[in-house]
CSV table of C-alpha atoms and ligand atoms in Angstrom, one decimal:
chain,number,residue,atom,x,y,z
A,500,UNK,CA,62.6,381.2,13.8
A,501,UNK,CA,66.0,380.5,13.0
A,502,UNK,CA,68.0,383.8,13.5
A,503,UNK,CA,70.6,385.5,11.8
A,504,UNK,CA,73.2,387.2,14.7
A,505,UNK,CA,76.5,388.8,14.6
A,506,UNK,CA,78.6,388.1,17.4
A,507,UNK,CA,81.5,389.9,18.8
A,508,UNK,CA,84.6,388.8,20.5
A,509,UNK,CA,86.8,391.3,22.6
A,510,UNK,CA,87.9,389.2,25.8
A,511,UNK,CA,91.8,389.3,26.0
A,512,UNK,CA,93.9,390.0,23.2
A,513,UNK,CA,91.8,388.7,20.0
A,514,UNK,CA,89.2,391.3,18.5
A,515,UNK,CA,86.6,388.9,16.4
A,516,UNK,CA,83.5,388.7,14.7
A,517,UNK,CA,81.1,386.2,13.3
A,518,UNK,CA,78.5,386.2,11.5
A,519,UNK,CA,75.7,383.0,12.4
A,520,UNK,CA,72.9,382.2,9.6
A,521,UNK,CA,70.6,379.2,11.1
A,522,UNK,CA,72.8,377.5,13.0
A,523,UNK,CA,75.3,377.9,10.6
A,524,UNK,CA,78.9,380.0,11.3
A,525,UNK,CA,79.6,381.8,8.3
A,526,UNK,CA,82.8,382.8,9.3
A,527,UNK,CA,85.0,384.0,12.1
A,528,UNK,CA,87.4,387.1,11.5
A,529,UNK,CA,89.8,387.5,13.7
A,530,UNK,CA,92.5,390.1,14.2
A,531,UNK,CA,95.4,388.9,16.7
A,532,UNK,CA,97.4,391.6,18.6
A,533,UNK,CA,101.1,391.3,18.7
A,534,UNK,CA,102.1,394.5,20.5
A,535,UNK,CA,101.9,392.2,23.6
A,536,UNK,CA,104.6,390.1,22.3
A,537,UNK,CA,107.3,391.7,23.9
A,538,UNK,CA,106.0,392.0,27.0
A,539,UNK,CA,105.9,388.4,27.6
A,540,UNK,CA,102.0,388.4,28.1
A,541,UNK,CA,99.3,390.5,27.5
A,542,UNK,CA,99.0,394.6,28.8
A,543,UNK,CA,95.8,395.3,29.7
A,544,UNK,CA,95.7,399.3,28.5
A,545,UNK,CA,97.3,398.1,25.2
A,546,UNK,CA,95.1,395.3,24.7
A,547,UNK,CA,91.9,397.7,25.1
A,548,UNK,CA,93.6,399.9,23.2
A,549,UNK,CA,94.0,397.5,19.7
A,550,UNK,CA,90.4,396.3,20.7
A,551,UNK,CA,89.2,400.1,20.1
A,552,UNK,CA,91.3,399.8,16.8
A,553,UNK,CA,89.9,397.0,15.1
A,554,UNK,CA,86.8,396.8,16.6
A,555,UNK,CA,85.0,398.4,13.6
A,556,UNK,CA,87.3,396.6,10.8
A,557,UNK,CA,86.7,393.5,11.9
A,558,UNK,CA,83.0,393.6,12.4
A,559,UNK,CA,82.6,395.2,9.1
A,560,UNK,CA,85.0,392.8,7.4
A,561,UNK,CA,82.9,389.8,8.8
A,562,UNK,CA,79.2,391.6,7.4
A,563,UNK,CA,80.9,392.0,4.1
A,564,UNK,CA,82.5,388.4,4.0
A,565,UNK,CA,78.9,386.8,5.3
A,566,UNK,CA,77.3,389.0,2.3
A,567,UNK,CA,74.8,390.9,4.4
A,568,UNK,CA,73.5,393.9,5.3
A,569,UNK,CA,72.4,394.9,9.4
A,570,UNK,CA,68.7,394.7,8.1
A,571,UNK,CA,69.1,391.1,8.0
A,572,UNK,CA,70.3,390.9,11.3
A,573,UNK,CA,68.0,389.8,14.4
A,574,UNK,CA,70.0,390.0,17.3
A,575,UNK,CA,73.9,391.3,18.1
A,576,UNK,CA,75.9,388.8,20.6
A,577,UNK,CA,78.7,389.7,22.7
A,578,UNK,CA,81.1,388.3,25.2
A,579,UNK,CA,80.3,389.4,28.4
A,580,UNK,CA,83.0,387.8,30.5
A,581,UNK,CA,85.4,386.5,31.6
A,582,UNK,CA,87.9,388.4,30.5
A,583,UNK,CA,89.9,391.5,30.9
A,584,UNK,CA,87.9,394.7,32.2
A,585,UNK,CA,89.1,396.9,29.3
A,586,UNK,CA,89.3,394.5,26.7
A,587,UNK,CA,85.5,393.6,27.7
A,588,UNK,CA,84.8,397.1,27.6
A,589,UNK,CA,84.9,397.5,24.0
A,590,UNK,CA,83.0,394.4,23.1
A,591,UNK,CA,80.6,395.6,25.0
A,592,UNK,CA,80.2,399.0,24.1
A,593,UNK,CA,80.3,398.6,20.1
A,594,UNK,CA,77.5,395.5,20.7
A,595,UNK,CA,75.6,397.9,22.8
A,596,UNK,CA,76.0,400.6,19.9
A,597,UNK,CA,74.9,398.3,17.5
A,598,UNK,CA,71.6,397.2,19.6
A,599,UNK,CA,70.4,400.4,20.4
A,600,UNK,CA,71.4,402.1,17.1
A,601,UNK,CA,69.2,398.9,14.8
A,602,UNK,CA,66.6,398.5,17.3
A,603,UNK,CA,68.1,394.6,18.3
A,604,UNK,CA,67.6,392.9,21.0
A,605,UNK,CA,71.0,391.4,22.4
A,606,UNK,CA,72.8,388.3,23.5
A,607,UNK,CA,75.4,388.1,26.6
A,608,UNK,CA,77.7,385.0,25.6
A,609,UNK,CA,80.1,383.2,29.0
A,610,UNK,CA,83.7,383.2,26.9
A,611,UNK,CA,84.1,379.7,28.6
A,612,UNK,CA,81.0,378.3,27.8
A,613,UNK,CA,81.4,379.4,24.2
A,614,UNK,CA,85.0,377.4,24.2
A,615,UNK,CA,82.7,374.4,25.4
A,616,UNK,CA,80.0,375.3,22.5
A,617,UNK,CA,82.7,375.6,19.8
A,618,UNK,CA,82.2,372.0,19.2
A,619,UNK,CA,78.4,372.5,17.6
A,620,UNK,CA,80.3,374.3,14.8
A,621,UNK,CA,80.9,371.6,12.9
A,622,UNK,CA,79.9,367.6,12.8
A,623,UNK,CA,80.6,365.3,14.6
A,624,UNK,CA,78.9,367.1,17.4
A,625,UNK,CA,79.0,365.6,20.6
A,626,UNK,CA,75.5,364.2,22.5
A,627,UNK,CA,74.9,365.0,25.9
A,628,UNK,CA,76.0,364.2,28.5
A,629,UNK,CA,80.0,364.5,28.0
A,630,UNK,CA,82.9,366.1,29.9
A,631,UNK,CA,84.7,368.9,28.5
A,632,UNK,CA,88.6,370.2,29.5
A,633,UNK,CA,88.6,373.5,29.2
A,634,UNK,CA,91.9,374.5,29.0
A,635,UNK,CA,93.1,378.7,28.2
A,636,UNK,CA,95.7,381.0,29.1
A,637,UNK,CA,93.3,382.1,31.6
A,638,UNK,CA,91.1,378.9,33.1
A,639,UNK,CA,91.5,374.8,33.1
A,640,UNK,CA,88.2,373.4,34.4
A,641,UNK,CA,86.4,370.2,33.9
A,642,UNK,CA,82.7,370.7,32.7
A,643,UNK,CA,80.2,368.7,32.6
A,644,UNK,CA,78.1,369.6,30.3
A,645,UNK,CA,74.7,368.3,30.2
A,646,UNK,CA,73.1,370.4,27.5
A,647,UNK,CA,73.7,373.3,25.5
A,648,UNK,CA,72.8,375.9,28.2
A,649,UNK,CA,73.1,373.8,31.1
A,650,UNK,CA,76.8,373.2,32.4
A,651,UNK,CA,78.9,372.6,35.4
A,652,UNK,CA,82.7,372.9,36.8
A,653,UNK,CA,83.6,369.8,38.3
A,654,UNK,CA,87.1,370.7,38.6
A,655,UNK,CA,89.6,373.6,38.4
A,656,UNK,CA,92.7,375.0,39.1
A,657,UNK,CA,93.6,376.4,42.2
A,658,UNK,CA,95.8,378.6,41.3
A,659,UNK,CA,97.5,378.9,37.9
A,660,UNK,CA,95.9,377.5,34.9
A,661,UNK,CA,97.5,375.5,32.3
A,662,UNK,CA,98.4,377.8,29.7
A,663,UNK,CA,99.5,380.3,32.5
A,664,UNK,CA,102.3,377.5,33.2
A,665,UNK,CA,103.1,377.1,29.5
A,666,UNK,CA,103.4,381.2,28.4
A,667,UNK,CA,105.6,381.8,32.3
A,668,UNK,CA,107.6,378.2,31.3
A,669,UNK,CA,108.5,379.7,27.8
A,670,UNK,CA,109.1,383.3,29.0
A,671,UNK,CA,111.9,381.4,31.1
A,672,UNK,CA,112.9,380.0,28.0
A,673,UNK,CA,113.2,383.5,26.6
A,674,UNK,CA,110.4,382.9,24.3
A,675,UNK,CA,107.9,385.8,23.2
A,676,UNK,CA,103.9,385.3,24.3
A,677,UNK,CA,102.4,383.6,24.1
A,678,UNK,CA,104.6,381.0,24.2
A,679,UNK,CA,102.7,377.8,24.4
A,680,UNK,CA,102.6,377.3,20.5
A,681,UNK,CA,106.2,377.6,20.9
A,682,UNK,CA,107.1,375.1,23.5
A,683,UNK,CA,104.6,372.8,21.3
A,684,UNK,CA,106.9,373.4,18.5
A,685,UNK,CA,110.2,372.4,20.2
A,686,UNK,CA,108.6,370.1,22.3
A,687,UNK,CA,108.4,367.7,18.8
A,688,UNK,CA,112.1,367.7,18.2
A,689,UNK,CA,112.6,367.1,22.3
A,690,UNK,CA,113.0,363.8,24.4
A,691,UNK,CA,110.1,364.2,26.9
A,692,UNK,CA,111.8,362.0,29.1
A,693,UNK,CA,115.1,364.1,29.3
A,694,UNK,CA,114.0,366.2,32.1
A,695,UNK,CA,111.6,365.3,34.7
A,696,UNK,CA,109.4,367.9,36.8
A,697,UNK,CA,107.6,366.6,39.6
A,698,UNK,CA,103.7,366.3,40.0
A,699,UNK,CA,102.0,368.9,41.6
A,700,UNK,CA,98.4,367.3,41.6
A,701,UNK,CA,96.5,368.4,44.2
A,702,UNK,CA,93.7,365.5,45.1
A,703,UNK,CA,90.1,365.1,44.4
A,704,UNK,CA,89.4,366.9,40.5
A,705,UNK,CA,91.2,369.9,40.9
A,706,UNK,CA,94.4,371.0,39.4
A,707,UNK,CA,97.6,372.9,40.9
A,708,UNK,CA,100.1,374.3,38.2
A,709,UNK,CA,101.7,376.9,40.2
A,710,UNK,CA,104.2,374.2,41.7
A,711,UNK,CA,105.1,373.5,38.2
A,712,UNK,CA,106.3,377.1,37.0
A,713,UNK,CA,108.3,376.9,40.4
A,714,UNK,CA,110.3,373.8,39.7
A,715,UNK,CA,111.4,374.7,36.0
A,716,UNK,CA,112.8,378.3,37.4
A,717,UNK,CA,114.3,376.8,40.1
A,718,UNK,CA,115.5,373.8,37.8
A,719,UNK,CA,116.7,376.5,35.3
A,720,UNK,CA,118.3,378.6,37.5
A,721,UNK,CA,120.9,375.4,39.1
A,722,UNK,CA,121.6,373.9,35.3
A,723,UNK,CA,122.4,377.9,34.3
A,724,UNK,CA,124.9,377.7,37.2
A,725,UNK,CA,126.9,374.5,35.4
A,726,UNK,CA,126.4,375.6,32.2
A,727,UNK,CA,125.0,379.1,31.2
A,728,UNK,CA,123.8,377.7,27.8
A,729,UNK,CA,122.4,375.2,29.4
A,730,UNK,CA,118.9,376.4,27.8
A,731,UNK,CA,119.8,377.3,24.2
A,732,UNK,CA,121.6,373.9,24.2
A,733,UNK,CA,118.3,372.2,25.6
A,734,UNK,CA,115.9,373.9,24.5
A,735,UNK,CA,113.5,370.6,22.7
A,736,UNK,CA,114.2,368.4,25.6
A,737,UNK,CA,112.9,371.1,27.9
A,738,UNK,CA,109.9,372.1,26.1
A,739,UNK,CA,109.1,368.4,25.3
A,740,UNK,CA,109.5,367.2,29.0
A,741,UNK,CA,108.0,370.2,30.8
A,742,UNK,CA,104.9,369.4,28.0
A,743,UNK,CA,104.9,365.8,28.5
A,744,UNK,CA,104.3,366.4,32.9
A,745,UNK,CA,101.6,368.8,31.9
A,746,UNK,CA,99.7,367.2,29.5
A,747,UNK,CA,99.9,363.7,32.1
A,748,UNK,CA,98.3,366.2,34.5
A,749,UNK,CA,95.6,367.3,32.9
A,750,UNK,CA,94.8,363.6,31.3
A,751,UNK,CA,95.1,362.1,35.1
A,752,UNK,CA,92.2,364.5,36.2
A,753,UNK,CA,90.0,363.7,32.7
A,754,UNK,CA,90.3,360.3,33.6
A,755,UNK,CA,89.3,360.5,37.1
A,756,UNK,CA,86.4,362.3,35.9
A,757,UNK,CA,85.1,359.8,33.4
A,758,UNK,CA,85.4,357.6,36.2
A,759,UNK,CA,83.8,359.5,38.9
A,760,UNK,CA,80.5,360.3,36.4
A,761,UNK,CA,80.3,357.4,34.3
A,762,UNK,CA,80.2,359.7,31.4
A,763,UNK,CA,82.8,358.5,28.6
A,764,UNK,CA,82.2,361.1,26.0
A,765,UNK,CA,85.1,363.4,26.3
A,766,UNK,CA,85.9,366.8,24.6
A,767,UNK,CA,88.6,369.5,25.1
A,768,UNK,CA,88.4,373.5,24.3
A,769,UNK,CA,90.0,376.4,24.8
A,770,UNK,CA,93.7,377.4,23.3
A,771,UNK,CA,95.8,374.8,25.1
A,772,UNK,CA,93.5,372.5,23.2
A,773,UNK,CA,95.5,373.2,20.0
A,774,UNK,CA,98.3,371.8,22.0
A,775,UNK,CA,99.5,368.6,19.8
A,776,UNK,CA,100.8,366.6,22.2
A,777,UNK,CA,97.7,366.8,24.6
A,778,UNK,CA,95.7,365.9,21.3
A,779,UNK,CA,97.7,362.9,20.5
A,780,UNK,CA,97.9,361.9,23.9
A,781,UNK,CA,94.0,362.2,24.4
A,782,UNK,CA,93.7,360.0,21.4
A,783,UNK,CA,95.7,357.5,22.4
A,784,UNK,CA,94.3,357.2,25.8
A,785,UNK,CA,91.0,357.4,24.3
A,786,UNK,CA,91.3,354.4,22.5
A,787,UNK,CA,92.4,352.1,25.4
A,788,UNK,CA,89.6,353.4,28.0
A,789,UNK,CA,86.6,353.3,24.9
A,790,UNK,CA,86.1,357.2,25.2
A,791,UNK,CA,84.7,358.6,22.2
A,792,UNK,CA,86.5,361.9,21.8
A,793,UNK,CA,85.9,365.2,20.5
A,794,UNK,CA,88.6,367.8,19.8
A,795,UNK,CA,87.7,371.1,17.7
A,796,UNK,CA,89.9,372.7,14.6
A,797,UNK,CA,92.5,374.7,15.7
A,798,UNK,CA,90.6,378.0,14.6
A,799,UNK,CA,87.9,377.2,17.4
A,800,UNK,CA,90.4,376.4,20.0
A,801,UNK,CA,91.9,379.8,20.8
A,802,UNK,CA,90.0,382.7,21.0
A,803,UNK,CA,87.3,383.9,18.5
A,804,UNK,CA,83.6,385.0,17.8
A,805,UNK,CA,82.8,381.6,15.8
A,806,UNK,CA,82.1,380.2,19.3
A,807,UNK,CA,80.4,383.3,20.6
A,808,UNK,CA,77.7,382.9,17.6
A,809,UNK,CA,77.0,379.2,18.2
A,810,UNK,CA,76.5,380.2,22.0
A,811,UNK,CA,74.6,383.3,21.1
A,812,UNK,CA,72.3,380.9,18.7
A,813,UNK,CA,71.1,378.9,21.8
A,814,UNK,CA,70.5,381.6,23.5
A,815,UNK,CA,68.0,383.4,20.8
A,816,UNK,CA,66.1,380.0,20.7
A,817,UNK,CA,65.6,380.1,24.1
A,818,UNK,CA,64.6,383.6,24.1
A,819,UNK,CA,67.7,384.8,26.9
A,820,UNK,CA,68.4,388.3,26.0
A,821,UNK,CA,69.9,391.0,28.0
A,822,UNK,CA,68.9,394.6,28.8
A,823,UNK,CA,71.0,397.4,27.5
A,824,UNK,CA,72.2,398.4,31.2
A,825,UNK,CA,74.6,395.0,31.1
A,826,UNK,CA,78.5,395.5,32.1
A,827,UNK,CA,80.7,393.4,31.6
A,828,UNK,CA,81.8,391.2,34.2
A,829,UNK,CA,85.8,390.4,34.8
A,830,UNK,CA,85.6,387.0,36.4
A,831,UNK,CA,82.2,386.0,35.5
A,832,UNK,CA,81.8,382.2,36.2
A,833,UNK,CA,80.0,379.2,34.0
A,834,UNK,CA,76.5,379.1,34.9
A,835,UNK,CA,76.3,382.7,35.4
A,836,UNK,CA,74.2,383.6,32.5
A,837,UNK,CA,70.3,382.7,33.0
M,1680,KG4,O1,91.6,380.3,24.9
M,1680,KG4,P1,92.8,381.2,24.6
M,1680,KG4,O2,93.0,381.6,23.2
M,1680,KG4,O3,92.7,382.5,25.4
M,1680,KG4,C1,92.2,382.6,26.7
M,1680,KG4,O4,91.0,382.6,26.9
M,1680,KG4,O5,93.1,382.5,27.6
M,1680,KG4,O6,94.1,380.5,25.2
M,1680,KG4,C2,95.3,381.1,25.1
M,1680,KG4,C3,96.3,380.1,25.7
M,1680,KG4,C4,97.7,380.7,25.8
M,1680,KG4,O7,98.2,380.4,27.1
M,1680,KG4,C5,98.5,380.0,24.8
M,1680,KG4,O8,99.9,379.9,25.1
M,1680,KG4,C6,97.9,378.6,24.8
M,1680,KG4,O9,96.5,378.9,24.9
M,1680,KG4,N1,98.1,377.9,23.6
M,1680,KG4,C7,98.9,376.7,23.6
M,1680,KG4,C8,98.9,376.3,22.2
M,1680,KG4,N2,98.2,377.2,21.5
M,1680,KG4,C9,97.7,378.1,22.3
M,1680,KG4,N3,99.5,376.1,24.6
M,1680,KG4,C10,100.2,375.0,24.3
M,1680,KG4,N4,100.3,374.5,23.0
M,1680,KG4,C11,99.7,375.1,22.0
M,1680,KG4,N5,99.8,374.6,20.7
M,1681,ZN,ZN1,89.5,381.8,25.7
């Protein structure tokens, strides 16, 4: 049988749904919270909060837009972590609603196996094996990823992940959250080799940002001494060189990787994948070493339900649902979910 599922979204700051018809998305409603932007990252009460909000909007938007009715519904899909507890909460909750209230059997969905799973969407999809960065505001792991339910981290940050170092780098900048598209955005305009910020690698196939966010405030701090518009004067050289060490960061480890496994099918997911200068650069390097490269549309990079339906969809085939006493679970790691 080849279900139809509605799948909800509610981990950090994006409420989404999606609606999945045999393996196809239908579409991916999304409603973004900007309350957070002045804050310079997300609050957790206000994020649950907006979730609570548009919860029922945006599910109801998404039935509407996919042109159905709950009857033709056989199953209701939800992230079930990782994420923020509140934020969680809601996703939970309204998918739990939903189950009980249409007598449907439900779907837990891992957020960061659903960033890897973003790229069945659309075609080309990749073959198994293949190696997926998965890079976010909240993770930055290597995965391998040997089919669609069976996956493993390889690598991963020890402290900070990658986006965490982009959205703290900008808020330096006096940027708004989250400030990674931003610092993309300048970094065009910049000379990457303006301003250099040492490595902070840490060895084997993990990462170490933390080291990273230290050098640019302390770097900031003694060029604001000299010149206190040192940043406004500087502000696409920054961006464009504190990019440039990251991105030849994350592409040293990806490399190792292909060479530690064999595997030279490569992919990258999560919001940091919309980055545009790890894109280009993954293309490039790509080229030279013979990978074969998969990067997703910018829509299925950051967060939303599209992904959450494709996950959900492997999961009805294989016949992994969830009892209606599930909680969420805040730090909830790939290869959690049986
Ligand atoms: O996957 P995601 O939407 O949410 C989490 O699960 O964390 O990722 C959000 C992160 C934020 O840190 C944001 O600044 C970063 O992705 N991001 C980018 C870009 N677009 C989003 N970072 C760098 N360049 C971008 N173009
Ligand atoms: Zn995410």
């Amino acid at each position: 049988m080849f279900p139809t599922i509605l799948a909800i979204e509610s981990s950090c700051d994006e409420t989404s749904a999606s609606v999945i018809q045999q393996g196809k998305v239908l579409n991916n409603v999304i409603a973004s919270q900007n309350v957070h932007q002045k804050y310079g990252g997300v609050v957790p009460e206000l994020a649950s909060r907006a979730h609570q909000q548009n919860i029922y909007l945006v599910v109801n938007e998404a039935m509407q837009q996919a042109g159905i009715t709950s009857a033709a519904l056989n199953a209701i899909a939800f992230t079930r972590g990782p994420g923020l507890m509140g934020s969680l909460l809601v996703g939970v909750s309204f998918a739990k609603g939903m189950a009980l209230s249409l007598g449907l059997p439900l779907i837990e969905v891992n957020h960061m196996e659903a960033h890897v799973l973003a790229h069945f969407i659309d075609d080309p999809k990749p073959t198994f094996p293949f190696l997926c960065l998965t890079v976010s505001g909240g993770h930055t792991q290597i995965v391998l990823v040997e089919d669609f339910l069976k996956m493993s981290v390889i690598g991963e940050t020890r402290d900070d992940a990658v986006g965490e170092a982009f959205d703290k780098t900008a808020k330096m900048l006096g940027l708004p959250y989250p400030g990674g598209p931003l610092i993309d955005q300048y970094a065009k305009q910049g000379n990457y080799k303006a301003f250099s910020f040492g490595d902070t690698s840490v060895p084997g196939l993990d990462f170490s940002f933390s080291g990273i966010k230290t050098g640019v405030l302390y770097f900031l701090r003694d060029q604001k001494k000299i010149d206190e518009n040192f940043v406004e004067k500087n502000l696409n050289d920054i961006c464009a060189s504190v990019q440039y060490q990251l991105v030849k960061m994350l592409m040293a480890k990806l490399k190792q990787a292909t060479l530690q496994t064999g595997i030279k099918q490569v992919a990258i997911a999560g919001g940091v994948a919309a980055n545009s200068g790890l894109r280009n650069t993954l293309s490039d390097v790509a080229q030279k070493e013979k990978w074969v490269v998969h990067i997703p549309k910018f829509e299925y990079c950051t967060d939303n339900a599209a992904m959450i339906a494709m996950a959900a969809h492997y999961k009805f085939l294989a016949n992994q649902f969830c009892a209606l006493d599930v909680a969420p679970i805040a730090n909830m790691a790939i290869g959690n979910i049986k």
